[in-house]
Amino acid sequence: MLKAEKSLKHIWDALKEHISSVHNQELITASYACVTALIDMGHLEEAMVCLTEISKRENNSLPQISTEFRLINFLIDHDLSNKLLELAGNEESVALLDSQLRTIEMRLGLEWHDDQFSHSTTGNHSHPIGSQPFLTVDGESVGLHTTQRFLEEIRALGCSNSSHDLGIIADLLDEHEGEDILLCTQSLNSGGNQFAWMPRRSPIEFSHCPTAAGHDTRIPSSAASLGLLRAQLDSQGKPLADEHALHLLQLGYLCMRPGSSNEQTEWVTTGHIVAWDRVNGGFVAIFVGKGDGVISFGFLPSSQSSPSRIGALSKIVIPQHAYASNHGIEASLVLQREHGLYHLDVDLSRELQL
C-alpha cells in the first residue's frame, strides 16, 4: 500500500504542474481520479487539499466535476457537499445539482421532459404523469416499478462506503429473494441459453467468517453480512497487491436454462455470483464454483469449469431504461479475457462508515 501511495503522489505532482500551464480536460479528469484514490485510501484531508488546488488552478471551478459520480458520492458520504459546491463554481454547481436531481428522479422511476414540461414514468414518454401526486399513501412512487427501484438503488448506493447505504441494498435483496430476474437470451457459444439473476443477500459465505450470529468477533460482522467480497488476482500461488483487487458487493447468483424452455423449466446455477463493482460501478458475474453456500478463504474458482461456458469474469450490461414492459431486462453478458485465478475473501480492506 505504501508503494501505491508514493506512486499516487508522484502522479499528482506531475498532473498539478501540467494543470497550471494549460487547460486540458483529460488532465483534470486524471486529477479527479487521484483525488478519488486518495479518499479510497483513507486520506480525506489530503484529497480535499488536492481538490482545492485543482479549483484554484482552474479559476475557482472544477470543470465537468458533475460527471465524476464516484467522487461526488464519496464527498456526500463525508458531508462535504457544501464544500464541493463552493469549489465547483457557479456553472458546475448548477450541473451538479441537476445531476443529483436526475439521480433522484431515476430512483423514483421518473423522467423529466423539457419539451412537455412534465414527468413521465421511465421509458414511457407518451404518457406524462400530469398533476397526479408522485407518491402514493404508502410512500411508493407512481413511476416506481419494483425491479427498477431495485436497480436504481444499487446504482445510486452501491459504491458507497456507508454501512447504512449498503444496508438499504441488503434489505432490498431480502425483499426480492425468491424472484428470478430474466437478464437475456443469447448464445455466447453455449447453445442459446436464457440467463437470470436470482437476488440474494450474501449468497457466498466463507468458512472462517460466517454471517450467522456467533461468528468470530474479530471480523466486522457488517462486511460479512452485507456480502462484501474481495477478489485478488493470483501470482504464482499468492494474491497480488490490493490495488489489483476487485471490490464487490454480492447481489445474488446467476442461473441458466435452455432458451427454448417454458417458464416451468427449472433454472440451473452457472457457478457465478452476480455482484456490483464498488470501485468502477456496474454489474458483474464472477465464477466461484457455486451459486450459494460456504467456500474457503483463497478459493481459486477458475480451476473448475462452468456449465454455461461464460468466462470467470463477465460484465452484465443493463440498460438504464429497461422497463418499457415487464418482461425482464434486455441485458447482455460481455465476456472478459481471462487474467488468471482469483483469491476470494470477505472484503475488509475498505473501511465502512457507520
Tab-separated table of C-alpha atoms in Angstrom:
chain	number	residue	atom	x	y	z
A	1	MET	CA	0.000	0.000	0.000
A	2	LEU	CA	2.877	2.366	0.832
A	3	LYS	CA	4.307	1.860	-2.668
A	4	ALA	CA	0.923	2.679	-4.192
A	5	GLU	CA	0.656	5.861	-2.102
A	6	LYS	CA	4.096	7.027	-3.232
A	7	SER	CA	3.233	6.332	-6.869
A	8	LEU	CA	-0.023	8.263	-6.481
A	9	LYS	CA	1.838	11.244	-5.014
A	10	HIS	CA	4.264	11.296	-7.959
A	11	ILE	CA	1.346	11.155	-10.407
A	12	TRP	CA	-0.435	14.004	-8.620
A	13	ASP	CA	2.713	16.191	-8.565
A	14	ALA	CA	3.133	15.717	-12.323
A	15	LEU	CA	-0.523	16.413	-13.084
A	16	LYS	CA	-0.546	19.509	-10.885
A	17	GLU	CA	2.282	21.095	-12.823
A	18	HIS	CA	0.604	20.454	-16.177
A	19	ILE	CA	-2.769	21.752	-14.992
A	20	SER	CA	-1.172	25.036	-14.013
A	21	SER	CA	0.188	25.612	-17.514
A	22	VAL	CA	-2.746	24.733	-19.766
A	23	HIS	CA	-6.408	23.730	-19.505
A	24	ASN	CA	-6.757	20.110	-20.539
A	25	GLN	CA	-9.857	18.186	-19.525
A	26	GLU	CA	-8.098	14.831	-19.759
A	27	LEU	CA	-5.523	16.009	-17.217
A	28	ILE	CA	-8.278	17.338	-14.963
A	29	THR	CA	-10.161	14.042	-15.178
A	30	ALA	CA	-6.958	12.198	-14.259
A	31	SER	CA	-6.558	14.561	-11.309
A	32	TYR	CA	-10.083	13.740	-10.133
A	33	ALA	CA	-9.102	10.069	-10.282
A	34	CYS	CA	-6.149	10.825	-7.977
A	35	VAL	CA	-8.443	12.615	-5.529
A	36	THR	CA	-10.821	9.645	-5.572
A	37	ALA	CA	-7.941	7.219	-4.978
A	38	LEU	CA	-6.734	9.272	-2.005
A	39	ILE	CA	-10.183	9.128	-0.403
A	40	ASP	CA	-10.285	5.427	-1.154
A	41	MET	CA	-7.012	5.000	0.768
A	42	GLY	CA	-8.371	6.934	3.740
A	43	HIS	CA	-6.542	10.229	3.090
A	44	LEU	CA	-9.583	12.514	3.013
A	45	GLU	CA	-7.797	15.650	4.217
A	46	GLU	CA	-5.062	15.298	1.601
A	47	ALA	CA	-7.684	14.625	-1.063
A	48	MET	CA	-9.507	17.865	-0.223
A	49	VAL	CA	-6.225	19.780	-0.417
A	50	CYS	CA	-5.733	18.398	-3.938
A	51	LEU	CA	-9.315	19.190	-4.966
A	52	THR	CA	-8.915	22.737	-3.662
A	53	GLU	CA	-5.693	23.048	-5.659
A	54	ILE	CA	-7.474	21.945	-8.842
A	55	SER	CA	-10.206	24.531	-8.256
A	56	LYS	CA	-7.639	27.271	-7.648
A	57	ARG	CA	-5.699	26.464	-10.822
A	58	GLU	CA	-8.947	26.335	-12.859
A	59	ASN	CA	-10.141	29.824	-11.874
A	60	ASN	CA	-12.191	28.677	-8.892
A	61	SER	CA	-14.043	25.927	-10.737
A	62	LEU	CA	-13.996	22.159	-11.131
A	63	PRO	CA	-14.626	21.515	-14.835
A	64	GLN	CA	-17.036	18.628	-15.528
A	65	ILE	CA	-16.986	17.502	-11.895
A	66	SER	CA	-20.680	16.642	-12.272
A	67	THR	CA	-19.701	13.553	-14.307
A	68	GLU	CA	-17.460	12.162	-11.533
A	69	PHE	CA	-20.185	10.157	-9.814
A	70	ARG	CA	-17.974	8.090	-7.526
A	71	LEU	CA	-16.031	11.111	-6.278
A	72	ILE	CA	-19.288	13.001	-5.717
A	73	ASN	CA	-20.712	10.097	-3.714
A	74	PHE	CA	-17.553	9.922	-1.590
A	75	LEU	CA	-17.815	13.626	-0.749
A	76	ILE	CA	-21.526	13.335	0.037
A	77	ASP	CA	-20.746	10.376	2.332
A	78	HIS	CA	-18.306	12.622	4.219
A	79	ASP	CA	-20.789	15.544	4.489
A	80	LEU	CA	-18.718	17.661	2.117
A	81	SER	CA	-21.497	18.622	-0.326
A	82	ASN	CA	-21.304	22.325	0.543
A	83	LYS	CA	-17.521	22.360	0.167
A	84	LEU	CA	-17.864	20.649	-3.216
A	85	LEU	CA	-20.327	23.312	-4.427
A	86	GLU	CA	-18.019	26.045	-3.176
A	87	LEU	CA	-15.026	24.662	-5.076
A	88	ALA	CA	-17.019	23.826	-8.216
A	89	GLY	CA	-18.043	27.384	-9.054
A	90	ASN	CA	-21.452	28.641	-10.196
A	91	GLU	CA	-21.741	26.881	-13.561
A	92	GLU	CA	-20.602	23.477	-12.347
A	93	SER	CA	-22.699	23.808	-9.176
A	94	VAL	CA	-25.805	24.049	-11.345
A	95	ALA	CA	-24.667	20.964	-13.282
A	96	LEU	CA	-24.029	19.122	-10.000
A	97	LEU	CA	-27.476	19.915	-8.642
A	98	ASP	CA	-29.086	18.920	-11.938
A	99	SER	CA	-27.174	15.619	-11.904
A	100	GLN	CA	-28.318	14.857	-8.361
A	101	LEU	CA	-31.914	15.726	-9.276
A	102	ARG	CA	-31.783	13.338	-12.243
A	103	THR	CA	-30.488	10.610	-9.934
A	104	ILE	CA	-33.385	11.140	-7.529
A	105	GLU	CA	-35.856	11.044	-10.427
A	106	MET	CA	-34.387	7.769	-11.724
A	107	ARG	CA	-34.632	6.232	-8.246
A	108	LEU	CA	-38.314	7.192	-8.228
A	109	GLY	CA	-38.827	5.752	-11.710
A	110	LEU	CA	-39.441	9.171	-13.274
A	111	GLU	CA	-38.101	11.168	-16.227
A	112	TRP	CA	-38.393	14.909	-16.897
A	113	HIS	CA	-39.159	16.125	-20.437
A	114	ASP	CA	-38.214	19.713	-21.193
A	115	ASP	CA	-40.392	19.865	-24.304
A	116	GLN	CA	-43.515	18.795	-22.377
A	117	PHE	CA	-42.684	20.460	-19.050
A	118	SER	CA	-43.773	17.290	-17.306
A	119	HIS	CA	-42.605	13.975	-15.873
A	120	SER	CA	-43.366	10.527	-17.184
A	121	THR	CA	-42.611	7.075	-15.889
A	122	THR	CA	-39.221	5.813	-17.051
A	123	GLY	CA	-39.260	4.597	-20.655
A	124	ASN	CA	-42.882	5.688	-21.198
A	125	HIS	CA	-42.594	9.129	-22.811
A	126	SER	CA	-46.054	9.064	-24.381
A	127	HIS	CA	-47.880	9.112	-21.044
A	128	PRO	CA	-46.947	12.150	-18.920
A	129	ILE	CA	-47.867	11.952	-15.275
A	130	GLY	CA	-49.508	15.381	-15.274
A	131	SER	CA	-50.895	16.666	-11.999
A	132	GLN	CA	-51.229	13.357	-10.132
A	133	PRO	CA	-49.085	13.078	-6.958
A	134	PHE	CA	-45.657	11.480	-7.281
A	135	LEU	CA	-46.077	9.468	-4.085
A	136	THR	CA	-48.957	7.253	-3.005
A	137	VAL	CA	-50.266	6.947	0.558
A	138	ASP	CA	-47.864	4.073	1.295
A	139	GLY	CA	-44.859	6.070	0.066
A	140	GLU	CA	-44.407	4.375	-3.297
A	141	SER	CA	-43.718	6.437	-6.413
A	142	VAL	CA	-46.231	6.423	-9.247
A	143	GLY	CA	-43.345	5.709	-11.610
A	144	LEU	CA	-41.845	3.030	-9.451
A	145	HIS	CA	-41.562	-0.461	-10.865
A	146	THR	CA	-40.189	-2.589	-8.029
A	147	THR	CA	-37.366	-4.153	-10.049
A	148	GLN	CA	-36.470	-0.757	-11.467
A	149	ARG	CA	-36.249	0.740	-7.999
A	150	PHE	CA	-34.062	-2.196	-7.018
A	151	LEU	CA	-31.612	-1.468	-9.853
A	152	GLU	CA	-31.571	2.294	-9.328
A	153	GLU	CA	-30.895	1.934	-5.604
A	154	ILE	CA	-27.957	-0.349	-6.399
A	155	ARG	CA	-26.625	2.151	-8.948
A	156	ALA	CA	-27.061	5.060	-6.537
A	157	LEU	CA	-25.708	3.427	-3.372
A	158	GLY	CA	-23.538	0.501	-4.488
A	159	CYS	CA	-20.250	2.449	-4.486
A	160	SER	CA	-20.890	3.982	-1.071
A	161	ASN	CA	-18.706	3.176	1.934
A	162	SER	CA	-21.650	3.798	4.257
A	163	SER	CA	-22.908	0.688	6.031
A	164	HIS	CA	-26.341	2.358	6.128
A	165	ASP	CA	-26.425	2.782	2.343
A	166	LEU	CA	-25.229	-0.755	1.703
A	167	GLY	CA	-27.754	-1.956	4.270
A	168	ILE	CA	-30.538	-0.480	2.141
A	169	ILE	CA	-29.379	-2.671	-0.748
A	170	ALA	CA	-29.154	-5.692	1.569
A	171	ASP	CA	-32.751	-5.104	2.691
A	172	LEU	CA	-33.874	-4.897	-0.933
A	173	LEU	CA	-32.073	-8.170	-1.666
A	174	ASP	CA	-34.045	-9.745	1.167
A	175	GLU	CA	-37.273	-8.350	-0.321
A	176	HIS	CA	-36.503	-9.707	-3.800
A	177	GLU	CA	-35.152	-13.109	-2.726
A	178	GLY	CA	-37.117	-15.866	-4.414
A	179	GLU	CA	-37.591	-13.907	-7.631
A	180	ASP	CA	-35.830	-14.648	-10.902
A	181	ILE	CA	-34.931	-11.536	-12.881
A	182	LEU	CA	-34.605	-12.505	-16.523
A	183	LEU	CA	-31.486	-10.907	-17.961
A	184	CYS	CA	-31.191	-12.080	-21.535
A	185	THR	CA	-31.313	-14.883	-24.045
A	186	GLN	CA	-28.173	-15.178	-26.115
A	187	SER	CA	-25.842	-17.861	-27.327
A	188	LEU	CA	-22.397	-16.922	-26.009
A	189	ASN	CA	-21.368	-20.190	-27.758
A	190	SER	CA	-23.475	-22.076	-25.218
A	191	GLY	CA	-26.490	-23.143	-27.242
A	192	GLY	CA	-28.896	-20.241	-26.899
A	193	ASN	CA	-29.441	-20.184	-23.141
A	194	GLN	CA	-31.592	-17.881	-21.064
A	195	PHE	CA	-29.848	-16.253	-18.130
A	196	ALA	CA	-31.465	-14.986	-14.948
A	197	TRP	CA	-30.264	-13.260	-11.804
A	198	MET	CA	-31.529	-14.682	-8.507
A	199	PRO	CA	-31.312	-11.872	-5.916
A	200	ARG	CA	-29.980	-12.884	-2.519
A	201	ARG	CA	-28.041	-11.204	0.254
A	202	SER	CA	-24.502	-12.595	0.609
A	203	PRO	CA	-25.080	-15.935	-1.164
A	204	ILE	CA	-21.430	-16.931	-0.672
A	205	GLU	CA	-20.013	-17.171	2.853
A	206	PHE	CA	-16.505	-18.035	3.974
A	207	SER	CA	-15.771	-20.825	6.415
A	208	HIS	CA	-13.662	-18.552	8.633
A	209	CYS	CA	-16.218	-15.726	8.600
A	210	PRO	CA	-19.845	-16.948	8.535
A	211	THR	CA	-22.598	-14.347	8.596
A	212	ALA	CA	-24.624	-16.159	11.248
A	213	ALA	CA	-24.692	-14.944	14.828
A	214	GLY	CA	-21.840	-16.124	16.968
A	215	HIS	CA	-19.068	-15.831	14.384
A	216	ASP	CA	-15.569	-14.645	15.186
A	217	THR	CA	-15.979	-11.218	16.804
A	218	ARG	CA	-12.625	-10.100	15.432
A	219	ILE	CA	-14.208	-9.933	11.977
A	220	PRO	CA	-16.534	-6.944	11.425
A	221	SER	CA	-19.967	-8.507	11.069
A	222	SER	CA	-21.137	-5.770	8.707
A	223	ALA	CA	-18.644	-6.718	5.998
A	224	ALA	CA	-19.711	-10.365	6.019
A	225	SER	CA	-23.444	-9.820	6.458
A	226	LEU	CA	-23.556	-7.186	3.711
A	227	GLY	CA	-21.843	-9.567	1.301
A	228	LEU	CA	-18.679	-7.564	0.665
A	229	LEU	CA	-16.225	-9.610	-1.385
A	230	ARG	CA	-12.625	-9.028	-2.463
A	231	ALA	CA	-11.228	-10.877	-5.477
A	232	GLN	CA	-7.441	-10.662	-5.895
A	233	LEU	CA	-5.608	-11.921	-8.943
A	234	ASP	CA	-3.224	-14.791	-8.411
A	235	SER	CA	0.506	-14.538	-8.973
A	236	GLN	CA	2.339	-17.846	-8.575
A	237	GLY	CA	0.026	-19.017	-5.819
A	238	LYS	CA	-0.135	-15.704	-3.961
A	239	PRO	CA	-2.627	-12.833	-4.277
A	240	LEU	CA	-1.410	-9.673	-5.948
A	241	ALA	CA	-1.376	-6.375	-4.048
A	242	ASP	CA	-4.725	-4.864	-3.126
A	243	GLU	CA	-4.605	-2.193	-5.854
A	244	HIS	CA	-5.210	-5.004	-8.372
A	245	ALA	CA	-8.240	-6.339	-6.476
A	246	LEU	CA	-11.933	-6.252	-7.320
A	247	HIS	CA	-14.096	-4.885	-4.509
A	248	LEU	CA	-17.557	-6.344	-4.921
A	249	LEU	CA	-20.971	-6.333	-3.287
A	250	GLN	CA	-22.723	-9.680	-3.684
A	251	LEU	CA	-26.217	-9.368	-5.167
A	252	GLY	CA	-27.214	-12.995	-5.747
A	253	TYR	CA	-26.272	-15.659	-8.272
A	254	LEU	CA	-26.577	-16.362	-11.982
A	255	CYS	CA	-28.697	-19.181	-13.412
A	256	MET	CA	-29.382	-20.547	-16.876
A	257	ARG	CA	-31.776	-22.774	-18.800
A	258	PRO	CA	-32.210	-23.633	-22.487
A	259	GLY	CA	-33.542	-20.703	-24.486
A	260	SER	CA	-36.473	-22.732	-25.748
A	261	SER	CA	-37.633	-23.635	-22.221
A	262	ASN	CA	-41.037	-22.733	-20.829
A	263	GLU	CA	-41.470	-20.947	-17.518
A	264	GLN	CA	-41.835	-24.234	-15.612
A	265	THR	CA	-38.322	-25.399	-16.543
A	266	GLU	CA	-36.028	-25.208	-13.543
A	267	TRP	CA	-33.068	-22.844	-13.545
A	268	VAL	CA	-29.570	-24.305	-13.096
A	269	THR	CA	-26.790	-22.316	-11.461
A	270	THR	CA	-23.835	-21.369	-13.668
A	271	GLY	CA	-21.483	-21.219	-10.678
A	272	HIS	CA	-21.309	-17.408	-10.934
A	273	ILE	CA	-22.442	-14.874	-8.382
A	274	VAL	CA	-23.890	-11.541	-9.503
A	275	ALA	CA	-22.177	-8.575	-7.878
A	276	TRP	CA	-21.742	-4.813	-8.025
A	277	ASP	CA	-18.256	-3.422	-8.709
A	278	ARG	CA	-17.872	-0.945	-5.844
A	279	VAL	CA	-14.892	0.834	-7.403
A	280	ASN	CA	-15.799	1.193	-11.069
A	281	GLY	CA	-19.563	0.793	-10.818
A	282	GLY	CA	-21.508	-1.732	-12.862
A	283	PHE	CA	-22.908	-5.232	-12.576
A	284	VAL	CA	-20.576	-8.211	-12.986
A	285	ALA	CA	-20.762	-12.010	-12.832
A	286	ILE	CA	-17.771	-13.740	-11.257
A	287	PHE	CA	-17.294	-17.510	-11.188
A	288	VAL	CA	-16.952	-19.006	-7.703
A	289	GLY	CA	-17.966	-22.603	-8.473
A	290	LYS	CA	-21.417	-22.480	-6.864
A	291	GLY	CA	-24.377	-20.126	-6.607
A	292	ASP	CA	-24.556	-20.133	-2.838
A	293	GLY	CA	-23.062	-21.826	0.195
A	294	VAL	CA	-19.777	-21.829	2.091
A	295	ILE	CA	-16.340	-21.734	0.495
A	296	SER	CA	-12.840	-21.473	1.921
A	297	PHE	CA	-10.605	-18.421	2.024
A	298	GLY	CA	-8.328	-18.258	-1.002
A	299	PHE	CA	-10.621	-20.457	-3.080
A	300	LEU	CA	-9.447	-20.489	-6.699
A	301	PRO	CA	-12.621	-20.798	-8.787
A	302	SER	CA	-11.088	-20.803	-12.253
A	303	SER	CA	-9.775	-24.321	-11.627
A	304	GLN	CA	-13.363	-25.521	-12.087
A	305	SER	CA	-15.445	-25.280	-15.235
A	306	SER	CA	-18.812	-23.576	-15.618
A	307	PRO	CA	-21.622	-25.361	-17.493
A	308	SER	CA	-22.518	-22.018	-19.094
A	309	ARG	CA	-19.078	-21.591	-20.715
A	310	ILE	CA	-19.194	-17.953	-19.628
A	311	GLY	CA	-15.811	-16.625	-18.523
A	312	ALA	CA	-14.681	-16.316	-14.914
A	313	LEU	CA	-15.460	-12.598	-15.031
A	314	SER	CA	-18.193	-11.041	-17.171
A	315	LYS	CA	-19.826	-7.639	-17.216
A	316	ILE	CA	-23.608	-7.599	-17.057
A	317	VAL	CA	-24.709	-4.623	-19.122
A	318	ILE	CA	-28.177	-3.487	-18.049
A	319	PRO	CA	-29.616	-0.507	-19.965
A	320	GLN	CA	-30.779	2.461	-17.900
A	321	HIS	CA	-34.253	2.361	-19.477
A	322	ALA	CA	-35.077	-1.327	-19.309
A	323	TYR	CA	-38.721	-1.190	-18.317
A	324	ALA	CA	-40.964	-0.201	-21.188
A	325	SER	CA	-42.501	-3.629	-20.458
A	326	ASN	CA	-42.341	-6.075	-17.567
A	327	HIS	CA	-40.732	-8.942	-19.463
A	328	GLY	CA	-37.283	-8.743	-17.918
A	329	ILE	CA	-34.131	-6.852	-18.713
A	330	GLU	CA	-32.593	-6.662	-22.165
A	331	ALA	CA	-29.147	-7.113	-20.706
A	332	SER	CA	-26.030	-8.580	-22.221
A	333	LEU	CA	-23.173	-10.580	-20.753
A	334	VAL	CA	-19.883	-9.203	-22.026
A	335	LEU	CA	-17.191	-11.863	-21.959
A	336	GLN	CA	-13.877	-10.720	-20.471
A	337	ARG	CA	-10.479	-12.160	-21.265
A	338	GLU	CA	-9.152	-14.420	-18.539
A	339	HIS	CA	-6.443	-12.846	-16.390
A	340	GLY	CA	-5.782	-15.898	-14.241
A	341	LEU	CA	-7.045	-17.314	-10.968
A	342	TYR	CA	-8.745	-15.375	-8.190
A	343	HIS	CA	-8.221	-15.414	-4.438
A	344	LEU	CA	-11.524	-14.667	-2.719
A	345	ASP	CA	-12.257	-13.408	0.772
A	346	VAL	CA	-14.515	-11.075	2.742
A	347	ASP	CA	-13.563	-7.506	1.841
A	348	LEU	CA	-12.106	-5.943	4.983
A	349	SER	CA	-9.802	-3.575	3.098
A	350	ARG	CA	-12.315	-0.763	2.555
A	351	GLU	CA	-13.375	0.754	5.867
A	352	LEU	CA	-17.124	1.064	6.294
A	353	GLN	CA	-18.646	4.203	7.766
A	354	LEU	CA	-21.285	3.646	10.425
